[in-house]
C-alpha cells in the first residue's frame, strides 16, 4: 500500500510539473507564465517531496521533507511576485487580452516611482 501511495504522489507531482512546463511554454506573457509555473510547479515539487517522505517512512526524513515543503510554499509566491513586478517595471509587455492593469496609473516609468496610494497627495488625486 505504501508503494502505491508513493507512486500516486510521484505521478501527481510529475503531472503538475509537466503542466507547469507546458504553461511556461504556451502562455502569452510573463505574468500568466509566472502564475502557471508558481502554482503547479510548487504543488508538483511538494507532492514529489511528500512521496520521498512516504517512501522512506523515517521521522528525520519526514521532518526534513515537511520543512522543505513549507519553504517552497512560503517562498515560491513571493519570488514569483518579485520577478513579475520587476518584469513590469522594466517594461515587459502584457498580453493583449489583459483587462486590468492596476499599476498603470501609479507607476512612473521615467522616475521609477511607484505611488502606493497611501499618501495624502495620492488620496486627493482620486
Short mmCIF file of N, CA, C and O in Angstrom, two decimals:
data_model
loop_
_atom_site.label_atom_id
_atom_site.label_comp_id
_atom_site.label_asym_id
_atom_site.label_seq_id
_atom_site.Cartn_x
_atom_site.Cartn_y
_atom_site.Cartn_z
N UNK A 1 0.82 -1.19 0.00
CA UNK A 1 0.00 0.00 0.00
C UNK A 1 0.86 1.26 0.00
O UNK A 1 0.53 2.23 -0.66
N UNK A 2 1.96 1.21 0.75
CA UNK A 2 2.86 2.36 0.82
C UNK A 2 3.48 2.65 -0.55
O UNK A 2 3.59 3.81 -0.94
N UNK A 3 3.85 1.61 -1.27
CA UNK A 3 4.45 1.80 -2.60
C UNK A 3 3.44 2.39 -3.58
O UNK A 3 3.79 3.24 -4.41
N UNK A 4 2.19 1.98 -3.48
CA UNK A 4 1.15 2.51 -4.37
C UNK A 4 0.90 3.99 -4.08
O UNK A 4 0.74 4.79 -5.01
N UNK A 5 0.87 4.36 -2.81
CA UNK A 5 0.67 5.76 -2.44
C UNK A 5 1.86 6.61 -2.89
O UNK A 5 1.68 7.73 -3.39
N UNK A 6 3.07 6.08 -2.75
CA UNK A 6 4.27 6.78 -3.22
C UNK A 6 4.20 6.98 -4.73
O UNK A 6 4.48 8.07 -5.23
N UNK A 7 3.82 5.94 -5.43
CA UNK A 7 3.71 6.04 -6.90
C UNK A 7 2.65 7.06 -7.30
O UNK A 7 2.87 7.85 -8.23
N UNK A 8 1.53 7.08 -6.60
CA UNK A 8 0.48 8.05 -6.90
C UNK A 8 0.97 9.48 -6.68
O UNK A 8 0.74 10.37 -7.52
N UNK A 9 1.65 9.72 -5.55
CA UNK A 9 2.20 11.06 -5.28
C UNK A 9 3.22 11.47 -6.34
O UNK A 9 3.23 12.62 -6.78
N UNK A 10 4.06 10.54 -6.75
CA UNK A 10 5.06 10.85 -7.78
C UNK A 10 4.40 11.16 -9.12
O UNK A 10 4.82 12.10 -9.82
N UNK A 11 3.38 10.39 -9.48
CA UNK A 11 2.68 10.65 -10.74
C UNK A 11 1.96 11.99 -10.71
O UNK A 11 2.01 12.76 -11.68
N UNK A 12 1.29 12.28 -9.61
CA UNK A 12 0.61 13.58 -9.49
C UNK A 12 1.61 14.74 -9.52
O UNK A 12 1.39 15.75 -10.19
N UNK A 13 2.70 14.59 -8.78
CA UNK A 13 3.73 15.63 -8.76
C UNK A 13 4.35 15.85 -10.12
O UNK A 13 4.52 16.98 -10.57
N UNK A 14 4.69 14.75 -10.78
CA UNK A 14 5.26 14.85 -12.12
C UNK A 14 4.28 15.45 -13.12
O UNK A 14 4.65 16.25 -13.98
N UNK A 15 3.01 15.07 -13.00
CA UNK A 15 1.98 15.63 -13.87
C UNK A 15 1.82 17.13 -13.68
O UNK A 15 1.69 17.89 -14.65
N UNK A 16 1.82 17.57 -12.43
CA UNK A 16 1.70 19.01 -12.17
C UNK A 16 2.93 19.78 -12.67
O UNK A 16 2.80 20.89 -13.19
N UNK A 17 4.10 19.19 -12.52
CA UNK A 17 5.29 19.87 -13.04
C UNK A 17 5.28 19.90 -14.56
O UNK A 17 5.76 20.86 -15.17
N UNK A 18 4.73 18.87 -15.19
CA UNK A 18 4.57 18.88 -16.65
C UNK A 18 3.60 19.99 -17.07
O UNK A 18 3.86 20.71 -18.04
N UNK A 19 2.50 20.14 -16.34
CA UNK A 19 1.56 21.22 -16.63
C UNK A 19 2.23 22.58 -16.47
O UNK A 19 2.01 23.50 -17.27
N UNK A 20 3.07 22.72 -15.44
CA UNK A 20 3.80 23.98 -15.24
C UNK A 20 4.73 24.26 -16.42
O UNK A 20 4.83 25.39 -16.89
N UNK A 21 5.41 23.23 -16.90
CA UNK A 21 6.31 23.41 -18.03
C UNK A 21 5.55 23.78 -19.30
O UNK A 21 5.97 24.66 -20.06
N UNK A 22 4.42 23.12 -19.53
CA UNK A 22 3.60 23.46 -20.70
C UNK A 22 3.08 24.88 -20.58
O UNK A 22 3.06 25.64 -21.56
N UNK A 23 2.66 25.27 -19.38
CA UNK A 23 2.20 26.65 -19.17
C UNK A 23 3.29 27.67 -19.43
O UNK A 23 3.04 28.73 -20.00
N UNK A 24 4.51 27.35 -19.05
CA UNK A 24 5.62 28.28 -19.29
C UNK A 24 5.90 28.43 -20.78
O UNK A 24 6.33 29.49 -21.23
N UNK A 25 5.65 27.39 -21.53
CA UNK A 25 5.89 27.45 -22.98
C UNK A 25 4.72 28.06 -23.75
O UNK A 25 4.92 28.75 -24.74
N UNK A 26 3.50 27.80 -23.32
CA UNK A 26 2.33 28.13 -24.13
C UNK A 26 1.63 29.44 -23.76
O UNK A 26 0.94 29.99 -24.60
N UNK A 27 1.75 29.90 -22.54
CA UNK A 27 1.00 31.09 -22.13
C UNK A 27 1.63 32.36 -22.72
O UNK A 27 2.83 32.40 -22.98
N UNK A 28 0.82 33.41 -22.92
CA UNK A 28 1.25 34.53 -23.76
C UNK A 28 2.21 35.55 -23.14
O UNK A 28 2.96 36.19 -23.86
N UNK A 29 2.18 35.76 -21.84
CA UNK A 29 3.04 36.81 -21.29
C UNK A 29 3.66 36.37 -19.96
O UNK A 29 3.35 35.31 -19.43
N UNK A 30 4.53 37.23 -19.45
CA UNK A 30 5.29 36.90 -18.24
C UNK A 30 4.39 36.60 -17.05
O UNK A 30 4.61 35.62 -16.33
N UNK A 31 3.38 37.41 -16.83
CA UNK A 31 2.57 37.24 -15.63
C UNK A 31 1.77 35.94 -15.64
O UNK A 31 1.67 35.27 -14.61
N UNK A 32 1.20 35.57 -16.78
CA UNK A 32 0.46 34.31 -16.82
C UNK A 32 1.40 33.12 -16.75
O UNK A 32 1.07 32.09 -16.15
N UNK A 33 2.58 33.24 -17.31
CA UNK A 33 3.58 32.16 -17.20
C UNK A 33 4.01 31.99 -15.75
O UNK A 33 4.17 30.87 -15.26
N UNK A 34 4.21 33.11 -15.08
CA UNK A 34 4.61 33.05 -13.66
C UNK A 34 3.52 32.38 -12.83
O UNK A 34 3.81 31.62 -11.92
N UNK A 35 2.27 32.68 -13.14
CA UNK A 35 1.16 32.09 -12.40
C UNK A 35 1.16 30.57 -12.56
O UNK A 35 1.05 29.83 -11.59
N UNK A 36 1.30 30.11 -13.80
CA UNK A 36 1.28 28.67 -14.06
C UNK A 36 2.45 27.96 -13.40
O UNK A 36 2.28 26.91 -12.76
N UNK A 37 3.63 28.51 -13.55
CA UNK A 37 4.80 27.83 -13.00
C UNK A 37 4.83 27.87 -11.48
O UNK A 37 5.28 26.91 -10.85
N UNK A 38 4.35 28.94 -10.89
CA UNK A 38 4.37 29.02 -9.43
C UNK A 38 3.37 28.06 -8.81
O UNK A 38 3.72 27.30 -7.91
N UNK A 39 2.15 28.10 -9.27
CA UNK A 39 1.11 27.25 -8.66
C UNK A 39 1.39 25.76 -8.90
O UNK A 39 1.51 24.99 -7.97
N UNK A 40 1.46 25.39 -10.16
CA UNK A 40 1.61 23.97 -10.49
C UNK A 40 3.00 23.45 -10.12
O UNK A 40 3.14 22.33 -9.65
N UNK A 41 4.02 24.26 -10.33
CA UNK A 41 5.38 23.83 -10.01
C UNK A 41 5.61 23.61 -8.53
O UNK A 41 6.21 22.62 -8.11
N UNK A 42 5.11 24.54 -7.72
CA UNK A 42 5.28 24.40 -6.26
C UNK A 42 4.50 23.21 -5.72
O UNK A 42 5.01 22.44 -4.90
N UNK A 43 3.28 23.03 -6.22
CA UNK A 43 2.50 21.89 -5.75
C UNK A 43 3.10 20.57 -6.25
O UNK A 43 3.15 19.58 -5.51
N UNK A 44 3.58 20.55 -7.49
CA UNK A 44 4.20 19.34 -8.02
C UNK A 44 5.47 18.96 -7.27
O UNK A 44 5.68 17.79 -6.94
N UNK A 45 6.30 19.95 -6.97
CA UNK A 45 7.51 19.67 -6.20
C UNK A 45 7.17 19.21 -4.79
O UNK A 45 7.80 18.30 -4.24
N UNK A 46 6.15 19.82 -4.20
CA UNK A 46 5.73 19.43 -2.85
C UNK A 46 5.22 17.98 -2.82
O UNK A 46 5.53 17.23 -1.89
N UNK A 47 4.45 17.60 -3.83
CA UNK A 47 3.96 16.22 -3.88
C UNK A 47 5.11 15.23 -4.09
O UNK A 47 5.10 14.14 -3.52
N UNK A 48 6.08 15.61 -4.89
CA UNK A 48 7.24 14.74 -5.10
C UNK A 48 8.03 14.56 -3.81
O UNK A 48 8.46 13.45 -3.47
N UNK A 49 8.21 15.63 -3.07
CA UNK A 49 8.93 15.54 -1.80
C UNK A 49 8.11 14.75 -0.77
O UNK A 49 8.66 13.97 0.02
N UNK A 50 6.79 14.91 -0.82
CA UNK A 50 5.94 14.11 0.07
C UNK A 50 6.06 12.62 -0.27
O UNK A 50 6.03 11.77 0.63
N UNK A 51 6.22 12.30 -1.53
CA UNK A 51 6.42 10.91 -1.93
C UNK A 51 7.71 10.34 -1.34
O UNK A 51 7.76 9.18 -0.93
N UNK A 52 8.74 11.16 -1.30
CA UNK A 52 10.00 10.73 -0.69
C UNK A 52 9.79 10.43 0.79
O UNK A 52 10.27 9.41 1.31
N UNK A 53 9.04 11.31 1.47
CA UNK A 53 8.78 11.10 2.90
C UNK A 53 7.98 9.82 3.13
O UNK A 53 8.26 9.06 4.05
N UNK A 54 6.99 9.57 2.28
CA UNK A 54 6.18 8.35 2.43
C UNK A 54 7.01 7.11 2.12
O UNK A 54 6.91 6.10 2.81
N UNK A 55 7.85 7.19 1.11
CA UNK A 55 8.65 6.02 0.72
C UNK A 55 9.62 5.60 1.83
O UNK A 55 9.72 4.42 2.15
N UNK A 56 10.32 6.56 2.40
CA UNK A 56 11.31 6.20 3.41
C UNK A 56 10.70 6.00 4.79
O UNK A 56 11.26 5.27 5.61
N UNK A 57 9.59 6.66 5.09
CA UNK A 57 8.87 6.48 6.36
C UNK A 57 9.78 6.57 7.57
O UNK A 57 9.68 5.76 8.50
N UNK A 58 10.66 7.53 7.56
CA UNK A 58 11.59 7.77 8.66
C UNK A 58 11.27 9.15 9.24
O UNK A 58 10.96 10.08 8.50
N UNK A 59 11.35 9.28 10.55
CA UNK A 59 10.99 10.54 11.20
C UNK A 59 11.89 11.68 10.73
O UNK A 59 11.41 12.78 10.46
N UNK A 60 13.18 11.44 10.65
CA UNK A 60 14.11 12.51 10.23
C UNK A 60 13.83 12.95 8.79
O UNK A 60 13.81 14.14 8.50
N UNK A 61 13.64 12.00 7.91
CA UNK A 61 13.39 12.33 6.50
C UNK A 61 12.04 13.03 6.35
O UNK A 61 11.91 14.00 5.61
N UNK A 62 11.03 12.56 7.07
CA UNK A 62 9.72 13.19 7.01
C UNK A 62 9.77 14.61 7.54
O UNK A 62 9.16 15.52 6.95
N UNK A 63 10.51 14.84 8.62
CA UNK A 63 10.63 16.19 9.16
C UNK A 63 11.33 17.11 8.16
O UNK A 63 10.90 18.25 7.94
N UNK A 64 12.39 16.62 7.54
CA UNK A 64 13.09 17.43 6.54
C UNK A 64 12.20 17.71 5.34
O UNK A 64 12.20 18.81 4.79
N UNK A 65 11.45 16.70 4.93
CA UNK A 65 10.55 16.88 3.79
C UNK A 65 9.49 17.93 4.11
O UNK A 65 9.17 18.78 3.27
N UNK A 66 8.94 17.90 5.30
CA UNK A 66 7.94 18.89 5.69
C UNK A 66 8.53 20.30 5.71
O UNK A 66 7.87 21.26 5.28
N UNK A 67 9.74 20.43 6.21
CA UNK A 67 10.39 21.75 6.22
C UNK A 67 10.62 22.24 4.79
O UNK A 67 10.40 23.42 4.49
N UNK A 68 11.03 21.36 3.91
CA UNK A 68 11.25 21.74 2.51
C UNK A 68 9.93 22.16 1.86
O UNK A 68 9.87 23.17 1.15
N UNK A 69 8.86 21.42 2.12
CA UNK A 69 7.56 21.76 1.55
C UNK A 69 7.08 23.11 2.06
O UNK A 69 6.60 23.95 1.29
N UNK A 70 7.22 23.36 3.35
CA UNK A 70 6.84 24.66 3.91
C UNK A 70 7.67 25.77 3.27
O UNK A 70 7.14 26.83 2.92
N UNK A 71 8.96 25.54 3.10
CA UNK A 71 9.83 26.53 2.47
C UNK A 71 9.37 26.84 1.04
O UNK A 71 9.28 28.00 0.65
N UNK A 72 9.05 25.81 0.28
CA UNK A 72 8.59 26.00 -1.10
C UNK A 72 7.27 26.78 -1.12
O UNK A 72 7.11 27.72 -1.89
N UNK A 73 6.34 26.39 -0.27
CA UNK A 73 5.03 27.04 -0.25
C UNK A 73 5.14 28.50 0.18
O UNK A 73 4.39 29.35 -0.31
N UNK A 74 6.06 28.81 1.06
CA UNK A 74 6.22 30.20 1.50
C UNK A 74 7.02 31.06 0.53
O UNK A 74 6.75 32.25 0.39
N UNK A 75 8.01 30.50 -0.12
CA UNK A 75 8.90 31.32 -0.94
C UNK A 75 8.50 31.41 -2.41
O UNK A 75 8.79 32.42 -3.06
N UNK A 76 7.85 30.41 -2.96
CA UNK A 76 7.52 30.43 -4.39
C UNK A 76 6.61 31.60 -4.76
O UNK A 76 6.89 32.31 -5.73
N UNK A 77 5.53 31.87 -4.02
CA UNK A 77 4.70 33.02 -4.39
C UNK A 77 5.41 34.36 -4.24
O UNK A 77 5.22 35.26 -5.06
N UNK A 78 6.23 34.49 -3.22
CA UNK A 78 6.97 35.74 -3.01
C UNK A 78 7.97 35.96 -4.14
O UNK A 78 8.07 37.06 -4.70
N UNK A 79 8.69 34.92 -4.51
CA UNK A 79 9.66 35.04 -5.61
C UNK A 79 8.96 35.35 -6.92
O UNK A 79 9.41 36.21 -7.69
N UNK A 80 7.83 34.70 -7.19
CA UNK A 80 7.09 34.97 -8.42
C UNK A 80 6.57 36.41 -8.44
O UNK A 80 6.61 37.08 -9.47
N UNK A 81 6.10 36.88 -7.31
CA UNK A 81 5.62 38.26 -7.23
C UNK A 81 6.74 39.25 -7.53
O UNK A 81 6.56 40.19 -8.31
N UNK A 82 7.89 39.03 -6.95
CA UNK A 82 9.01 39.94 -7.17
C UNK A 82 9.52 39.89 -8.61
O UNK A 82 9.84 40.93 -9.20
N UNK A 83 9.57 38.72 -9.20
CA UNK A 83 10.02 38.60 -10.59
C UNK A 83 9.00 39.25 -11.53
O UNK A 83 9.36 39.97 -12.47
N UNK A 84 7.72 39.00 -11.29
CA UNK A 84 6.68 39.62 -12.11
C UNK A 84 6.67 41.12 -11.99
O UNK A 84 6.52 41.85 -12.98
N UNK A 85 6.86 41.62 -10.79
CA UNK A 85 6.90 43.07 -10.57
C UNK A 85 8.12 43.68 -11.25
O UNK A 85 8.02 44.75 -11.87
N UNK A 86 9.26 43.03 -11.15
CA UNK A 86 10.46 43.53 -11.83
C UNK A 86 10.26 43.53 -13.34
O UNK A 86 10.67 44.47 -14.03
N UNK A 87 9.62 42.49 -13.86
CA UNK A 87 9.33 42.45 -15.29
C UNK A 87 8.43 43.59 -15.72
O UNK A 87 8.61 44.20 -16.77
N UNK A 88 7.43 43.90 -14.90
CA UNK A 88 6.53 45.02 -15.21
C UNK A 88 7.31 46.33 -15.22
O UNK A 88 7.13 47.16 -16.09
N UNK A 89 8.18 46.52 -14.24
CA UNK A 89 8.91 47.77 -14.12
C UNK A 89 9.93 47.98 -15.23
O UNK A 89 10.22 49.11 -15.60
N UNK A 90 10.49 46.90 -15.77
CA UNK A 90 11.44 47.08 -16.87
C UNK A 90 10.75 47.14 -18.22
O UNK A 90 11.39 47.31 -19.24
N UNK A 91 9.43 46.98 -18.23
CA UNK A 91 8.67 47.18 -19.46
C UNK A 91 8.36 45.94 -20.26
O UNK A 91 8.09 46.04 -21.45
N UNK A 92 8.35 44.78 -19.64
CA UNK A 92 7.95 43.57 -20.35
C UNK A 92 6.47 43.73 -20.73
O UNK A 92 5.64 44.03 -19.87
N UNK A 93 6.14 43.59 -22.01
CA UNK A 93 4.76 43.85 -22.43
C UNK A 93 3.76 42.83 -21.88
O UNK A 93 4.07 41.66 -21.73
N UNK A 94 2.56 43.33 -21.58
CA UNK A 94 1.48 42.47 -21.13
C UNK A 94 0.76 41.88 -22.34
O UNK A 94 0.86 42.39 -23.45
N UNK A 95 0.03 40.83 -22.11
CA UNK A 95 -0.77 40.18 -23.15
C UNK A 95 -1.84 41.14 -23.67
O UNK A 95 -2.32 42.01 -22.93
N UNK A 96 -2.21 41.01 -24.93
CA UNK A 96 -3.26 41.87 -25.49
C UNK A 96 -4.59 41.67 -24.79
O UNK A 96 -5.42 42.56 -24.76
N UNK A 97 -4.80 40.52 -24.22
CA UNK A 97 -6.05 40.22 -23.53
C UNK A 97 -6.09 40.69 -22.08
O UNK A 97 -7.06 40.42 -21.37
N UNK A 98 -5.06 41.38 -21.62
CA UNK A 98 -5.04 41.87 -20.24
C UNK A 98 -6.14 42.90 -20.05
O UNK A 98 -6.21 43.88 -20.78
N UNK A 99 -6.99 42.67 -19.06
CA UNK A 99 -8.14 43.53 -18.84
C UNK A 99 -7.84 44.61 -17.80
O UNK A 99 -8.25 45.74 -17.94
N UNK A 100 -7.07 44.27 -16.79
CA UNK A 100 -6.88 45.17 -15.67
C UNK A 100 -5.39 45.38 -15.41
O UNK A 100 -4.64 44.41 -15.29
N UNK A 101 -4.97 46.62 -15.35
CA UNK A 101 -3.58 46.96 -15.02
C UNK A 101 -3.62 48.00 -13.91
O UNK A 101 -3.71 49.19 -14.14
N UNK A 102 -3.55 47.53 -12.67
CA UNK A 102 -3.70 48.42 -11.52
C UNK A 102 -2.50 49.33 -11.31
O UNK A 102 -2.60 50.34 -10.62
N UNK A 103 -1.36 48.99 -11.87
CA UNK A 103 -0.17 49.82 -11.68
C UNK A 103 -0.03 50.92 -12.73
O UNK A 103 0.80 51.80 -12.57
N UNK A 104 -0.79 50.87 -13.79
CA UNK A 104 -0.64 51.83 -14.89
C UNK A 104 -0.68 53.27 -14.42
O UNK A 104 0.15 54.09 -14.81
N UNK A 105 -1.63 53.62 -13.56
CA UNK A 105 -1.77 55.00 -13.10
C UNK A 105 -0.88 55.32 -11.91
O UNK A 105 -0.77 56.48 -11.52
N UNK A 106 -0.25 54.33 -11.33
CA UNK A 106 0.54 54.55 -10.13
C UNK A 106 2.05 54.51 -10.35
O UNK A 106 2.82 54.88 -9.48
N UNK A 107 2.48 54.01 -11.50
CA UNK A 107 3.91 53.84 -11.75
C UNK A 107 4.37 54.82 -12.82
O UNK A 107 3.78 54.91 -13.90
N UNK A 108 5.44 55.56 -12.51
CA UNK A 108 6.04 56.48 -13.47
C UNK A 108 7.31 55.81 -14.01
O UNK A 108 8.31 55.71 -13.30
N UNK A 109 7.30 55.38 -15.29
CA UNK A 109 8.46 54.66 -15.82
C UNK A 109 9.71 55.51 -16.00
O UNK A 109 10.81 54.99 -16.05
N UNK A 110 9.55 56.83 -16.04
CA UNK A 110 10.72 57.70 -16.19
C UNK A 110 11.46 57.87 -14.88
O UNK A 110 12.68 57.83 -14.83
N UNK A 111 10.73 58.08 -13.79
CA UNK A 111 11.38 58.28 -12.49
C UNK A 111 11.45 56.99 -11.69
O UNK A 111 12.09 56.95 -10.64
N UNK A 112 10.77 55.94 -12.15
CA UNK A 112 10.70 54.64 -11.46
C UNK A 112 10.12 54.78 -10.05
O UNK A 112 10.54 54.10 -9.13
N UNK A 113 9.13 55.66 -9.91
CA UNK A 113 8.46 55.86 -8.64
C UNK A 113 7.10 55.17 -8.71
O UNK A 113 6.34 55.36 -9.66
N UNK A 114 6.82 54.38 -7.70
CA UNK A 114 5.53 53.70 -7.59
C UNK A 114 4.76 54.33 -6.45
O UNK A 114 5.19 54.32 -5.30
N UNK A 115 3.61 54.92 -6.78
CA UNK A 115 2.75 55.54 -5.77
C UNK A 115 1.91 54.46 -5.12
O UNK A 115 1.15 53.76 -5.78
N UNK A 116 2.04 54.32 -3.82
CA UNK A 116 1.32 53.26 -3.11
C UNK A 116 -0.14 53.59 -2.89
O UNK A 116 -0.94 52.72 -2.59
N UNK A 117 -0.50 54.86 -3.01
CA UNK A 117 -1.88 55.26 -2.76
C UNK A 117 -2.13 55.58 -1.30
O UNK A 117 -3.26 55.85 -0.92
N UNK A 118 -1.10 55.56 -0.48
CA UNK A 118 -1.27 55.80 0.95
C UNK A 118 -0.94 57.23 1.36
O UNK A 118 -1.23 57.62 2.48
N UNK A 119 -0.36 58.02 0.48
CA UNK A 119 0.00 59.39 0.83
C UNK A 119 -1.20 60.31 0.64
O UNK A 119 -2.15 60.00 -0.07
N UNK A 120 -1.17 61.47 1.29
CA UNK A 120 -2.26 62.43 1.18
C UNK A 120 -2.43 62.95 -0.24
O UNK A 120 -3.53 63.16 -0.71
N UNK A 121 -1.31 63.16 -0.95
CA UNK A 121 -1.39 63.66 -2.32
C UNK A 121 -2.13 62.69 -3.22
O UNK A 121 -2.95 63.10 -4.04
N UNK A 122 -1.84 61.43 -3.08
CA UNK A 122 -2.49 60.44 -3.94
C UNK A 122 -3.96 60.29 -3.59
O UNK A 122 -4.78 60.01 -4.45
N UNK A 123 -4.32 60.48 -2.33
CA UNK A 123 -5.73 60.40 -1.95
C UNK A 123 -6.51 61.57 -2.53
O UNK A 123 -7.66 61.44 -2.90
N UNK A 124 -5.88 62.73 -2.59
CA UNK A 124 -6.55 63.91 -3.15
C UNK A 124 -6.73 63.79 -4.66
O UNK A 124 -7.68 64.33 -5.21
N UNK A 125 -5.82 63.12 -5.33
CA UNK A 125 -5.89 62.97 -6.78
C UNK A 125 -7.06 62.10 -7.20
O UNK A 125 -7.52 62.18 -8.31
N UNK A 126 -7.53 61.25 -6.34
CA UNK A 126 -8.60 60.32 -6.71
C UNK A 126 -9.95 60.90 -6.52
O UNK A 126 -10.37 61.72 -5.95
#
